[in-house]
Amino acid sequence: MGNQPSNDVESAPKGPIEEWIDKIASVPGVKAVIITDPEGLPLRDTFATWEAGWMLQYATLCSQFVKRAKVAVTTFDNNDELNLVRIRSKKDEVLVALDKDYILIVIQSIGLTKTDVPITIYF
């Protein structure tokens, strides 16, 4: 896991997933992007190698949070489902978008300047 999305061969052409991650990561204010499987196992990320501990912590905690949030949503309405969770602290905002096969986690700074635009995620 490095600054760029994980890839076995550095010189290999980027696939659509890596290009998509790079596009999200290039948005002003975005600190990192993680894609996990539904259980929270990281598949791709933009964390530096020395930040692997943080990446694993975000992936684990976000996937656990999402599992509980899914239960809450279906408890309120059995025909509804969770799509997006936005967690905001004083320092950062974590966006967790859900798909049947993946979880997308985006960590962004909330200290945006007038020219920065917060990211919005759609599946």
CSV table of C-alpha atoms in Angstrom, one decimal:
chain,number,residue,atom,x,y,z
A,1,MET,CA,0.0,0.0,0.0
A,2,GLY,CA,1.5,3.3,-1.0
A,3,ASN,CA,0.7,6.8,-2.0
A,4,GLN,CA,-1.0,5.6,-5.1
A,5,PRO,CA,-3.6,2.8,-5.1
A,6,SER,CA,-2.2,-0.6,-4.5
A,7,ASN,CA,-0.9,-2.2,-7.6
A,8,ASP,CA,1.3,-5.3,-8.1
A,9,VAL,CA,3.2,-3.8,-11.0
A,10,GLU,CA,4.1,-0.1,-10.8
A,11,SER,CA,4.5,0.3,-14.5
A,12,ALA,CA,1.3,-1.5,-15.4
A,13,PRO,CA,-1.4,0.7,-17.0
A,14,LYS,CA,-4.0,1.9,-14.6
A,15,GLY,CA,-7.4,0.2,-14.7
A,16,PRO,CA,-10.7,2.0,-14.4
A,17,ILE,CA,-10.8,1.5,-10.6
A,18,GLU,CA,-7.4,3.1,-10.1
A,19,GLU,CA,-8.3,6.0,-12.4
A,20,TRP,CA,-11.5,6.5,-10.4
A,21,ILE,CA,-9.6,6.4,-7.1
A,22,ASP,CA,-7.0,8.9,-8.5
A,23,LYS,CA,-9.8,11.2,-9.6
A,24,ILE,CA,-11.4,11.2,-6.2
A,25,ALA,CA,-8.1,11.6,-4.4
A,26,SER,CA,-7.3,14.7,-6.6
A,27,VAL,CA,-10.3,16.6,-5.3
A,28,PRO,CA,-9.1,19.5,-3.1
A,29,GLY,CA,-9.4,18.6,0.6
A,30,VAL,CA,-9.4,14.8,0.1
A,31,LYS,CA,-6.8,13.3,2.3
A,32,ALA,CA,-7.2,9.6,1.5
A,33,VAL,CA,-9.4,7.0,-0.3
A,34,ILE,CA,-10.0,3.4,0.8
A,35,ILE,CA,-11.9,0.7,-1.0
A,36,THR,CA,-12.8,-2.4,1.1
A,37,ASP,CA,-14.8,-5.5,0.6
A,38,PRO,CA,-18.1,-5.7,2.6
A,39,GLU,CA,-16.3,-7.1,5.6
A,40,GLY,CA,-13.8,-4.2,5.8
A,41,LEU,CA,-10.8,-5.9,4.2
A,42,PRO,CA,-8.9,-3.1,2.4
A,43,LEU,CA,-8.5,-3.7,-1.4
A,44,ARG,CA,-7.1,-0.4,-2.6
A,45,ASP,CA,-6.0,2.8,-0.8
A,46,THR,CA,-4.1,6.0,-1.3
A,47,PHE,CA,-2.4,6.0,2.1
A,48,ALA,CA,1.4,6.2,2.3
A,49,THR,CA,3.1,2.9,3.4
A,50,TRP,CA,4.0,4.4,6.8
A,51,GLU,CA,0.3,5.2,7.3
A,52,ALA,CA,-0.9,1.6,6.9
A,53,GLY,CA,-1.9,1.5,10.6
A,54,TRP,CA,-4.3,4.5,10.1
A,55,MET,CA,-5.7,3.0,6.9
A,56,LEU,CA,-6.5,-0.3,8.7
A,57,GLN,CA,-8.1,1.5,11.6
A,58,TYR,CA,-10.3,3.6,9.3
A,59,ALA,CA,-11.3,0.5,7.2
A,60,THR,CA,-12.1,-1.6,10.3
A,61,LEU,CA,-13.9,1.1,12.3
A,62,CYS,CA,-15.9,2.3,9.2
A,63,SER,CA,-17.0,-1.2,8.3
A,64,GLN,CA,-18.1,-1.9,11.9
A,65,PHE,CA,-20.0,1.4,12.0
A,66,VAL,CA,-21.7,0.6,8.7
A,67,LYS,CA,-22.9,-2.8,9.9
A,68,ARG,CA,-24.6,-1.2,12.9
A,69,ALA,CA,-26.0,1.7,10.8
A,70,LYS,CA,-27.5,-0.9,8.3
A,71,VAL,CA,-29.3,-2.6,11.2
A,72,ALA,CA,-30.7,0.8,12.4
A,73,VAL,CA,-31.9,1.8,9.0
A,74,THR,CA,-33.7,-1.5,8.4
A,75,THR,CA,-35.2,-1.4,11.9
A,76,PHE,CA,-36.9,1.9,11.1
A,77,ASP,CA,-38.1,0.7,7.7
A,78,ASN,CA,-37.6,-2.9,6.6
A,79,ASN,CA,-37.8,-1.9,2.9
A,80,ASP,CA,-35.1,0.7,3.1
A,81,GLU,CA,-31.3,0.3,2.9
A,82,LEU,CA,-28.2,2.3,3.8
A,83,ASN,CA,-26.3,4.0,0.9
A,84,LEU,CA,-24.1,6.6,2.4
A,85,VAL,CA,-22.8,7.6,5.9
A,86,ARG,CA,-21.2,11.0,6.5
A,87,ILE,CA,-19.2,11.3,9.8
A,88,ARG,CA,-18.0,14.8,10.6
A,89,SER,CA,-15.5,15.7,13.4
A,90,LYS,CA,-13.9,19.1,14.1
A,91,LYS,CA,-11.0,18.2,11.9
A,92,ASP,CA,-12.1,15.7,9.2
A,93,GLU,CA,-15.1,14.3,7.4
A,94,VAL,CA,-15.4,10.6,6.5
A,95,LEU,CA,-17.8,9.6,3.7
A,96,VAL,CA,-18.7,6.0,3.5
A,97,ALA,CA,-20.5,4.9,0.4
A,98,LEU,CA,-21.9,1.4,0.1
A,99,ASP,CA,-22.2,-1.0,-2.8
A,100,LYS,CA,-23.2,-4.6,-2.7
A,101,ASP,CA,-19.5,-5.7,-3.3
A,102,TYR,CA,-17.5,-2.8,-2.0
A,103,ILE,CA,-17.3,0.0,0.6
A,104,LEU,CA,-15.8,3.3,-0.5
A,105,ILE,CA,-14.3,5.4,2.3
A,106,VAL,CA,-13.2,9.0,1.6
A,107,ILE,CA,-11.4,11.0,4.3
A,108,GLN,CA,-11.5,14.8,3.6
A,109,SER,CA,-10.5,17.9,5.5
A,110,ILE,CA,-13.3,20.2,6.5
A,111,GLY,CA,-11.1,23.2,6.6
A,112,LEU,CA,-12.0,24.0,3.0
A,113,THR,CA,-11.1,27.3,1.4
A,114,LYS,CA,-13.5,29.3,-0.8
A,115,THR,CA,-12.1,27.6,-3.9
A,116,ASP,CA,-12.4,24.0,-2.6
A,117,VAL,CA,-15.5,22.0,-3.2
A,118,PRO,CA,-16.5,19.2,-0.9
A,119,ILE,CA,-16.8,15.8,-2.6
A,120,THR,CA,-20.1,14.2,-3.3
A,121,ILE,CA,-20.3,10.4,-4.0
A,122,TYR,CA,-22.9,8.8,-6.2
A,123,PHE,CA,-23.1,5.1,-7.2
